[in-house]
JSON list of N, CA and C in Angstrom, two decimals:
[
{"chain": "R", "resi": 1, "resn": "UNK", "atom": "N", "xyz": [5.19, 2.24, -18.17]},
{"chain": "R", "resi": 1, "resn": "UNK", "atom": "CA", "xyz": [5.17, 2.98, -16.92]},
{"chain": "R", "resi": 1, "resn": "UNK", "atom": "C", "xyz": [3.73, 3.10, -16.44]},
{"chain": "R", "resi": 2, "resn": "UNK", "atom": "N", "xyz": [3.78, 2.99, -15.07]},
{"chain": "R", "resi": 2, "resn": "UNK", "atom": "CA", "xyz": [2.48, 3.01, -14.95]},
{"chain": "R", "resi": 2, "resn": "UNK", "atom": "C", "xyz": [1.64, 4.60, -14.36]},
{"chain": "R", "resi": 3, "resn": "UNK", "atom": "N", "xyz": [0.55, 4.63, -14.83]},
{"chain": "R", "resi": 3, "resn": "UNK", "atom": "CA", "xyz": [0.45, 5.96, -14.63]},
{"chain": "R", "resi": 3, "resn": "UNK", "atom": "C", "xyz": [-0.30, 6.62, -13.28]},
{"chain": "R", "resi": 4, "resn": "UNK", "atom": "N", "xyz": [-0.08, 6.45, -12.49]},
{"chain": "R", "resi": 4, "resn": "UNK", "atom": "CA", "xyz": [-0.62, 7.64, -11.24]},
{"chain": "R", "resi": 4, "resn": "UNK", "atom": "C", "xyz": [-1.58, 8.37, -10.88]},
{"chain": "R", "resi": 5, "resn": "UNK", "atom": "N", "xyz": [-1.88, 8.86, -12.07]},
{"chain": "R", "resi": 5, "resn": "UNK", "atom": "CA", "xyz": [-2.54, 9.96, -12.17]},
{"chain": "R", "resi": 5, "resn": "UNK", "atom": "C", "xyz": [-3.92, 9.64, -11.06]},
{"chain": "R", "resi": 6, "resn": "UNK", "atom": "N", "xyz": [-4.30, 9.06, -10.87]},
{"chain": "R", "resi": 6, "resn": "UNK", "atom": "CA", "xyz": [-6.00, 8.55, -10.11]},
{"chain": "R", "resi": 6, "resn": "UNK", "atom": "C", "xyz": [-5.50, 8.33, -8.60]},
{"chain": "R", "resi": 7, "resn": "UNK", "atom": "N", "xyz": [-4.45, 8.27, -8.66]},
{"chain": "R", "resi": 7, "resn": "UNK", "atom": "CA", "xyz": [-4.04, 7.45, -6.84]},
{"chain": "R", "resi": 7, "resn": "UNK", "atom": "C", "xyz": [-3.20, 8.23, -6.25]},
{"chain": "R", "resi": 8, "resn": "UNK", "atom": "N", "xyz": [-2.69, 9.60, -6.79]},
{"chain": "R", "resi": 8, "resn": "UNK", "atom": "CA", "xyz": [-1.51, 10.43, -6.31]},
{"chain": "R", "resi": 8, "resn": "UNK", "atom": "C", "xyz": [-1.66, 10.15, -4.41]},
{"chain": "R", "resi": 9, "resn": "UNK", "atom": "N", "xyz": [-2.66, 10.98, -4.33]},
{"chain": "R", "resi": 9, "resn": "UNK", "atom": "CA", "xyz": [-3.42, 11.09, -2.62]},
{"chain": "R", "resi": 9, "resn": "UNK", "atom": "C", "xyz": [-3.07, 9.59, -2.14]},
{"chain": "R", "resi": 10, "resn": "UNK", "atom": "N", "xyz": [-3.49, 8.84, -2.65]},
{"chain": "R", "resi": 10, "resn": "UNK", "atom": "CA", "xyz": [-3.16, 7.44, -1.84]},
{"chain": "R", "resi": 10, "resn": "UNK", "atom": "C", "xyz": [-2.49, 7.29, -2.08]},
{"chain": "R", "resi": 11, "resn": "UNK", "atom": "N", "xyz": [-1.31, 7.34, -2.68]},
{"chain": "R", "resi": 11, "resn": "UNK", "atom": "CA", "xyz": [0.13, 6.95, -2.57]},
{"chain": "R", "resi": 11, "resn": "UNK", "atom": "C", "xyz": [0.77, 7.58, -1.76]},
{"chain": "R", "resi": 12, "resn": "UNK", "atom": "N", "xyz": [0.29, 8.67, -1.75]},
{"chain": "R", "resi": 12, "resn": "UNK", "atom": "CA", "xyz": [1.08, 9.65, -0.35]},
{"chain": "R", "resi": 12, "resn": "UNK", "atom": "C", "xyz": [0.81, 9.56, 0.44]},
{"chain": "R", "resi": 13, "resn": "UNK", "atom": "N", "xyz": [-0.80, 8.81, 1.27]},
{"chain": "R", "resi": 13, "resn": "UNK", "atom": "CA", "xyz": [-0.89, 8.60, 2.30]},
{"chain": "R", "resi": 13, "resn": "UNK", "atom": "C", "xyz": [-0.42, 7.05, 2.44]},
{"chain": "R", "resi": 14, "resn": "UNK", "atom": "N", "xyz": [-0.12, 6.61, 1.64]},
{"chain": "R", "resi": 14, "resn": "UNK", "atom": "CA", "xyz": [0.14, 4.97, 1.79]},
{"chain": "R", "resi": 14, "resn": "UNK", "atom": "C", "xyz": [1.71, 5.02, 2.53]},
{"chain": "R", "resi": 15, "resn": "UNK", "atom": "N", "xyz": [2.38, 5.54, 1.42]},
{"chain": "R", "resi": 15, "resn": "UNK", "atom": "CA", "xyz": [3.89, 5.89, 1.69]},
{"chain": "R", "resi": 15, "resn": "UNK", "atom": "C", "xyz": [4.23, 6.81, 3.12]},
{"chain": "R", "resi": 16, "resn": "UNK", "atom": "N", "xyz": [3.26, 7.39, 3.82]},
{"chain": "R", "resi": 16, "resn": "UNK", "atom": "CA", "xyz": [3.49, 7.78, 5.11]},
{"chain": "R", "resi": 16, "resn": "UNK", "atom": "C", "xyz": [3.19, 7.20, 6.28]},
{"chain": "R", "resi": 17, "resn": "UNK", "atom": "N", "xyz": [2.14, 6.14, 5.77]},
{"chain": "R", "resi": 17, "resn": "UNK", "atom": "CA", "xyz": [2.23, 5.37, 6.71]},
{"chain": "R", "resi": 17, "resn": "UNK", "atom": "C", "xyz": [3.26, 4.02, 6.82]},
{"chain": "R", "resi": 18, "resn": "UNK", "atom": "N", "xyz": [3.88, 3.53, 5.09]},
{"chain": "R", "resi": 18, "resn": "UNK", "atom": "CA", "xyz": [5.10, 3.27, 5.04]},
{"chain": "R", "resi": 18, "resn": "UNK", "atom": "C", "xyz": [5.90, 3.24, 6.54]},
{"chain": "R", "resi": 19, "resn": "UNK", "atom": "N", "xyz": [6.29, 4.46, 5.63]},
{"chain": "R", "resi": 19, "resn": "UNK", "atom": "CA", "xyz": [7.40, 4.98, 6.88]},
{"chain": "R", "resi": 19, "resn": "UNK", "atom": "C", "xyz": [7.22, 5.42, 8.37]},
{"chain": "R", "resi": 20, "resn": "UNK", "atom": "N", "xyz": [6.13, 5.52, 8.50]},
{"chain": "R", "resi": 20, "resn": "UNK", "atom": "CA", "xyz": [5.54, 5.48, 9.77]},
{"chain": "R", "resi": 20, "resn": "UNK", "atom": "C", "xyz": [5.81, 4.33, 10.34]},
{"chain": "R", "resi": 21, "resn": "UNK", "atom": "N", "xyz": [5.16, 3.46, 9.81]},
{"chain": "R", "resi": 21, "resn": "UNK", "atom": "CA", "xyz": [5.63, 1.69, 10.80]},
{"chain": "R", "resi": 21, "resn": "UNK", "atom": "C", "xyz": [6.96, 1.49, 10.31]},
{"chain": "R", "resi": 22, "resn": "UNK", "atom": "N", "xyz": [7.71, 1.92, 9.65]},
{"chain": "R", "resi": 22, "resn": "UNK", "atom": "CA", "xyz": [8.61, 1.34, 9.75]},
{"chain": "R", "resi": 22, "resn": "UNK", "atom": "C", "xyz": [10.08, 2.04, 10.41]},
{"chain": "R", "resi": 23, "resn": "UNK", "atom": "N", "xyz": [9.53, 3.01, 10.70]},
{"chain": "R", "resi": 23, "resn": "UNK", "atom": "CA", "xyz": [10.51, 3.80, 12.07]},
{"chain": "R", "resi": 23, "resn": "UNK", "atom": "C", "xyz": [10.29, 3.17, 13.26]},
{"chain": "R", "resi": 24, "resn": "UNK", "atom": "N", "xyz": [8.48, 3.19, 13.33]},
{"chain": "R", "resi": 24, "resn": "UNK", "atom": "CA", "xyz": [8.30, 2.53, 14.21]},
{"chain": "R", "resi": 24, "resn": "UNK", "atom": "C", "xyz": [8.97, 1.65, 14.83]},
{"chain": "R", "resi": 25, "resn": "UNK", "atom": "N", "xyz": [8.63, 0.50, 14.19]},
{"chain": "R", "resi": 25, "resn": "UNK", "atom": "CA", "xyz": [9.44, -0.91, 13.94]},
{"chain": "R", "resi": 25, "resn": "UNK", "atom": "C", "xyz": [10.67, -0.90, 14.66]},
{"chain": "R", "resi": 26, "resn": "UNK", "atom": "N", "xyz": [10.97, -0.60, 14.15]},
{"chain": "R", "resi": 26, "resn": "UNK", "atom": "CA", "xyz": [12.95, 0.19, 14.01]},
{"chain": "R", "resi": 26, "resn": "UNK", "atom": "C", "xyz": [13.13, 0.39, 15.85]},
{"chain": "R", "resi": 27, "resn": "UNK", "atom": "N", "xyz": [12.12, 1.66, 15.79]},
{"chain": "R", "resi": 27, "resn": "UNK", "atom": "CA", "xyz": [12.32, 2.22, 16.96]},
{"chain": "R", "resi": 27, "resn": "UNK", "atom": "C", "xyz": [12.06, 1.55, 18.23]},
{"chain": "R", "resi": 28, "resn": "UNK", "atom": "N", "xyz": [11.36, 0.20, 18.20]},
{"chain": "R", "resi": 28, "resn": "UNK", "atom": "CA", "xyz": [10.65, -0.40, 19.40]},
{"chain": "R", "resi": 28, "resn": "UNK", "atom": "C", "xyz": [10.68, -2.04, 18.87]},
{"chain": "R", "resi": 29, "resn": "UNK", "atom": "N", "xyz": [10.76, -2.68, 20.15]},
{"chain": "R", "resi": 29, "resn": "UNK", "atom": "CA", "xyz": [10.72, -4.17, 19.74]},
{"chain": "R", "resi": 29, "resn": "UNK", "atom": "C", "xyz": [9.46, -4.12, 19.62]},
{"chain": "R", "resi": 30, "resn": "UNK", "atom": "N", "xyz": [9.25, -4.95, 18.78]},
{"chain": "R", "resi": 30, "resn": "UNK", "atom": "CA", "xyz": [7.62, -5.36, 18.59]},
{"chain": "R", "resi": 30, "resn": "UNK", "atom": "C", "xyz": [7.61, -6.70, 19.67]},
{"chain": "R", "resi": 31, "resn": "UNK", "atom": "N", "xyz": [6.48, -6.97, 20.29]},
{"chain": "R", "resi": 31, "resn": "UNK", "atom": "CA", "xyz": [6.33, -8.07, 20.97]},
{"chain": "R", "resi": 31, "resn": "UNK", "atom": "C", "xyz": [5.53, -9.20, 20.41]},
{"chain": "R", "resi": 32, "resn": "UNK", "atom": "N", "xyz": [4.32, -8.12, 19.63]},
{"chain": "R", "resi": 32, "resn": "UNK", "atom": "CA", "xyz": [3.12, -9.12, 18.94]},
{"chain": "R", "resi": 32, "resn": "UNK", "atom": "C", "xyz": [3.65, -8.91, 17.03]},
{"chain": "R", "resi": 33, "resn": "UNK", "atom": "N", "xyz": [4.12, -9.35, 16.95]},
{"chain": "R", "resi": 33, "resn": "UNK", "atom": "CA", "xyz": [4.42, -9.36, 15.39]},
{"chain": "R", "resi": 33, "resn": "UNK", "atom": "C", "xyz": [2.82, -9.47, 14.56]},
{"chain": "R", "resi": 34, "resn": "UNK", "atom": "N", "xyz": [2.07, -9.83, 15.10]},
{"chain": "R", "resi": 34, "resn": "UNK", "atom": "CA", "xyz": [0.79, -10.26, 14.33]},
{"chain": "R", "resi": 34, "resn": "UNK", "atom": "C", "xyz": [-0.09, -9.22, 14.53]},
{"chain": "R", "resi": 35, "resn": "UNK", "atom": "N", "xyz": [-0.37, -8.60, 15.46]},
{"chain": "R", "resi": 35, "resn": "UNK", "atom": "CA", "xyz": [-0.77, -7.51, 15.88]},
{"chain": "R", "resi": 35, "resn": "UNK", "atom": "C", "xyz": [-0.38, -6.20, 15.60]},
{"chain": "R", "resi": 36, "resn": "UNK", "atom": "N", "xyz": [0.98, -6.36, 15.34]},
{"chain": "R", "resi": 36, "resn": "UNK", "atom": "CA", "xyz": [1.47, -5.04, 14.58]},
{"chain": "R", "resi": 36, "resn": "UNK", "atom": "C", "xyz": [1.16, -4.86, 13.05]},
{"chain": "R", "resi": 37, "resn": "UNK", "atom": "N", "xyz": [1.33, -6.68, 12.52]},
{"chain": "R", "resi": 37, "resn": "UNK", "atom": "CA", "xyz": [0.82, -6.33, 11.05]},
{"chain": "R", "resi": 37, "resn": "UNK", "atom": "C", "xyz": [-0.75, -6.21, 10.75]},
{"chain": "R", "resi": 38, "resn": "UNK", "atom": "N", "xyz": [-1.76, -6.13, 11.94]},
{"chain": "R", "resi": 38, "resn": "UNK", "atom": "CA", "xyz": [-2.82, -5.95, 11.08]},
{"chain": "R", "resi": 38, "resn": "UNK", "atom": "C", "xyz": [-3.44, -4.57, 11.52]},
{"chain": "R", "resi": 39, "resn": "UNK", "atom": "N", "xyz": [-2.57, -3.88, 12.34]},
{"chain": "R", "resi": 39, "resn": "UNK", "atom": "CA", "xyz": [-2.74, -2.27, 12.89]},
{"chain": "R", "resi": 39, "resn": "UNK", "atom": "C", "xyz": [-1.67, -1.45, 11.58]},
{"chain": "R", "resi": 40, "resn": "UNK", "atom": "N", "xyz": [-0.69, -2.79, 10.66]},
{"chain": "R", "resi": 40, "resn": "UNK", "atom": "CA", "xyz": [-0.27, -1.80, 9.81]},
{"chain": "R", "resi": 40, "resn": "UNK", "atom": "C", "xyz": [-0.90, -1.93, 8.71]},
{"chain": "R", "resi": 41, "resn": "UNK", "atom": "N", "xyz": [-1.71, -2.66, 8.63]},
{"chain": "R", "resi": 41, "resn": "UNK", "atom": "CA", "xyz": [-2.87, -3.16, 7.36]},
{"chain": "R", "resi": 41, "resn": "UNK", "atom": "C", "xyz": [-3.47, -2.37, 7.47]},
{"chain": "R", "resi": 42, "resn": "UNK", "atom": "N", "xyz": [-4.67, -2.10, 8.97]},
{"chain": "R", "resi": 42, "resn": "UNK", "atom": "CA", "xyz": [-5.99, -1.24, 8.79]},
{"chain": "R", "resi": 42, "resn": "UNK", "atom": "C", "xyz": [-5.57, 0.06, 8.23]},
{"chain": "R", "resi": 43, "resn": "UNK", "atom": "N", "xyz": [-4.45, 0.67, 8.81]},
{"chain": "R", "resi": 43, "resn": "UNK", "atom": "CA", "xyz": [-3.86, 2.18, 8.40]},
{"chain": "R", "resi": 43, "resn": "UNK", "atom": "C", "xyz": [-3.45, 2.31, 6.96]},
{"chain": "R", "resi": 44, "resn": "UNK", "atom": "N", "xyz": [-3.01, 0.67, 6.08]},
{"chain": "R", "resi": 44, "resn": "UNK", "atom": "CA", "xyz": [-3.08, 1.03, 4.60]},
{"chain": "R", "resi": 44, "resn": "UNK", "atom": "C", "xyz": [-4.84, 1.04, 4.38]},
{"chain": "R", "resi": 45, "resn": "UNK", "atom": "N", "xyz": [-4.75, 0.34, 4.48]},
{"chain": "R", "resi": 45, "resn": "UNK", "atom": "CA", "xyz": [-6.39, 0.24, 3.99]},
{"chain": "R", "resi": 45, "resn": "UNK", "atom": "C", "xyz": [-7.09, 1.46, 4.27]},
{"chain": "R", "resi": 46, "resn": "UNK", "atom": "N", "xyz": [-7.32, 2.29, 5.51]},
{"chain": "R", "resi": 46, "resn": "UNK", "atom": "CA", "xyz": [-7.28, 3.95, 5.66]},
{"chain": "R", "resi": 46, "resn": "UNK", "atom": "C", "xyz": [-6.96, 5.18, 4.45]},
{"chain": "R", "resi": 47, "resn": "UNK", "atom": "N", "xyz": [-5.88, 4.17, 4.28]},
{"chain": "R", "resi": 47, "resn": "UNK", "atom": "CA", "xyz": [-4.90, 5.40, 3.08]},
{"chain": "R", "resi": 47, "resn": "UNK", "atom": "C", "xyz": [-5.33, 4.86, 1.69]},
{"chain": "R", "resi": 48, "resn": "UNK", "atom": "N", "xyz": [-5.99, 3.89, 1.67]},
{"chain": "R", "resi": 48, "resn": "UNK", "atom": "CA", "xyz": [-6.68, 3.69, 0.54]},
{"chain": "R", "resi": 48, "resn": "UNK", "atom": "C", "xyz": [-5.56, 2.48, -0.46]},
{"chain": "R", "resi": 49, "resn": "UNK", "atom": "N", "xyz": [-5.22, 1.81, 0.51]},
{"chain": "R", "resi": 49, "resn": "UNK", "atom": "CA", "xyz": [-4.22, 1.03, -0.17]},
{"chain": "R", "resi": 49, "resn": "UNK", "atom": "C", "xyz": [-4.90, -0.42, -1.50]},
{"chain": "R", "resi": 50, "resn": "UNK", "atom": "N", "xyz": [-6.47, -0.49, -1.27]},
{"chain": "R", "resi": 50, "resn": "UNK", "atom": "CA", "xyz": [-6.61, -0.89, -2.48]},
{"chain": "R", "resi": 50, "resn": "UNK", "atom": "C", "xyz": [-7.42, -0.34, -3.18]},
{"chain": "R", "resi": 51, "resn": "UNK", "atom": "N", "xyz": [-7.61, 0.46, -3.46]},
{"chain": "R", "resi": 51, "resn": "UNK", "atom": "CA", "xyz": [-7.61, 1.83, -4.94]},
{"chain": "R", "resi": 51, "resn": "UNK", "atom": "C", "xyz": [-6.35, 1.54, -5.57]},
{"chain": "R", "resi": 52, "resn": "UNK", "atom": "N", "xyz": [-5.25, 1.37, -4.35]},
{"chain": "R", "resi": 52, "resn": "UNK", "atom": "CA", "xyz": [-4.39, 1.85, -5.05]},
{"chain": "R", "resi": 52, "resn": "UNK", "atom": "C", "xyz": [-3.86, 0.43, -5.88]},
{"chain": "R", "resi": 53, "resn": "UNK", "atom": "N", "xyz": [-4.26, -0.82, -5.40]},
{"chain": "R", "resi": 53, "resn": "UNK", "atom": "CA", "xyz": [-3.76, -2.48, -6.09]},
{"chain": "R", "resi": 53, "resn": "UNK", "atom": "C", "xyz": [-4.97, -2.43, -6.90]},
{"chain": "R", "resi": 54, "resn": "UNK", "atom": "N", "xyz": [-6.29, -1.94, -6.93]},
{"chain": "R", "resi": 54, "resn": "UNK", "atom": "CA", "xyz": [-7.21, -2.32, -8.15]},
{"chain": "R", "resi": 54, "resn": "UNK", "atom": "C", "xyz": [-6.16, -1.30, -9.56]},
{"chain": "R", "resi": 55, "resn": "UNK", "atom": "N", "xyz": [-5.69, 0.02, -8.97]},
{"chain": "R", "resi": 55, "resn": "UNK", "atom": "CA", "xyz": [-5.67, 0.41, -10.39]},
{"chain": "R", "resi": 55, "resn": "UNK", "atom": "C", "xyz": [-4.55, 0.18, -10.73]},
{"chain": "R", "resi": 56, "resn": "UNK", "atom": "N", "xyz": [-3.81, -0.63, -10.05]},
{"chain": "R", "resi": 56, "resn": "UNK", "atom": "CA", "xyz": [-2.14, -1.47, -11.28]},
{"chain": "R", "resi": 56, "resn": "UNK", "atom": "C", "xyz": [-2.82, -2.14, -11.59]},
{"chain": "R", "resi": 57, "resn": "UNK", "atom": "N", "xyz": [-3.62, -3.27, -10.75]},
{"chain": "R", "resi": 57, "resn": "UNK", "atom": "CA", "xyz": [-3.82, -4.64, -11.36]},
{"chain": "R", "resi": 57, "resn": "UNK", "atom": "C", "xyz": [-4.63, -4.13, -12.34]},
{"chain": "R", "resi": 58, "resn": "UNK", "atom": "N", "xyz": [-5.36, -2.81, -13.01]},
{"chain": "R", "resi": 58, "resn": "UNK", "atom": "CA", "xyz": [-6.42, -2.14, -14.41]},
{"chain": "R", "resi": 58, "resn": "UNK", "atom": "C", "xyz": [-5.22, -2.30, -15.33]},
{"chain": "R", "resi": 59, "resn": "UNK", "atom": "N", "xyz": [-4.47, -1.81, -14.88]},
{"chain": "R", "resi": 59, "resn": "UNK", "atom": "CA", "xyz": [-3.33, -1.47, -15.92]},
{"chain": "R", "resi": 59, "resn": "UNK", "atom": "C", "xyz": [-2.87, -2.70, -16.45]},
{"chain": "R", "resi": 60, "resn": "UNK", "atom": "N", "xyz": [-2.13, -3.31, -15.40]},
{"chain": "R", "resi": 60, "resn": "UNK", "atom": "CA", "xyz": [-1.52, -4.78, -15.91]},
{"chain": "R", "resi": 60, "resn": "UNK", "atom": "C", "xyz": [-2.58, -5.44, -17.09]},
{"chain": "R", "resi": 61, "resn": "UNK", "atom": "N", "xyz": [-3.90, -5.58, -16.13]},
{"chain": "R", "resi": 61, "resn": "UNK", "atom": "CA", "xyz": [-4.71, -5.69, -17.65]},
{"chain": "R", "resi": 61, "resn": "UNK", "atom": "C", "xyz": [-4.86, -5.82, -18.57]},
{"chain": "R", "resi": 62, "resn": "UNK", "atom": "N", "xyz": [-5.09, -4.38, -18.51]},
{"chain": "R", "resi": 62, "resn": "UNK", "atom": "CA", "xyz": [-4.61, -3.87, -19.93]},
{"chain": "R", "resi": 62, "resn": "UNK", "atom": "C", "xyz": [-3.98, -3.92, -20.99]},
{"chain": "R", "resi": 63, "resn": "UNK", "atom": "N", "xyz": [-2.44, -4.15, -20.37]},
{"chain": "R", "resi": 63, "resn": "UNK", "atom": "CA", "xyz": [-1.29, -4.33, -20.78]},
{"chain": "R", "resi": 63, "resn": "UNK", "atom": "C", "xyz": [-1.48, -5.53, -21.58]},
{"chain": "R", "resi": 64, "resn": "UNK", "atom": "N", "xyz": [-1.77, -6.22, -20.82]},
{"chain": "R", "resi": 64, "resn": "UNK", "atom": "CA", "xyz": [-1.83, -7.60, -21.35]},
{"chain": "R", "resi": 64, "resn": "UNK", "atom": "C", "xyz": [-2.67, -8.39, -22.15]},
{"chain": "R", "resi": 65, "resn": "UNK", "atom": "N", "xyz": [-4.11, -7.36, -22.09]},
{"chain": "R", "resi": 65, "resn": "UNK", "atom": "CA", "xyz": [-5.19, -7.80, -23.21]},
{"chain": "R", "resi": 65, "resn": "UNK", "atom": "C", "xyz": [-4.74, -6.82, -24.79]},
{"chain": "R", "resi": 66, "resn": "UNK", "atom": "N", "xyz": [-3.90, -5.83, -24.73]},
{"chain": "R", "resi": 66, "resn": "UNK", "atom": "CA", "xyz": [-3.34, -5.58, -25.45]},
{"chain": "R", "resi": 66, "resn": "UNK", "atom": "C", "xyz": [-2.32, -5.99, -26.57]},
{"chain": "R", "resi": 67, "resn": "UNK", "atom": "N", "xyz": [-1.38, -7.17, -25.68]},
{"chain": "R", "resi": 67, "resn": "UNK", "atom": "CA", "xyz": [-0.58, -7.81, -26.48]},
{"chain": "R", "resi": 67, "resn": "UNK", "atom": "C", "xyz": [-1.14, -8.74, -27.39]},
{"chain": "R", "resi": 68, "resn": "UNK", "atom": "N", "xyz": [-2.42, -9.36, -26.72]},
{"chain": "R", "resi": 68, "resn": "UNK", "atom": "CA", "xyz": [-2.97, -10.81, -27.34]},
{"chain": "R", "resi": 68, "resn": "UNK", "atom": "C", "xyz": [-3.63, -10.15, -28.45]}
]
């Protein structure tokens, strides 16, 4: 399991902006598909969305310099 503990805050802001675009989405045709995904990128990246891929990919790591 992986552990959380360092990224709580960015997971919660990650996961709101989640669901943010994706009501969005939902709610409105998109016209620019390309444009929507990199206005939904900057807002992860805001929320700290790689803090939050460096510290799985620590873990996975880990995991794995462990077995060998």
């Amino acid at each position: 399991a992986f552990d959380t503990t360092d990224i709580t805050l960015e997971l919660a802001q990650c996961n709101k902006v989640q669901q943010t675009y994706l009501v969005s989405r939902i709610d409105r045709a998109v016209d620019d598909p390309d444009s929507y995904w990199e206005e939904y990128r900057a807002e992860l990246e805001k929320a700290g969305i790689d803090k939050v891929i460096e510290c799985y990919q620590k873990q996975v790591d880990e995991f794995i310099a462990s077995k060998n």
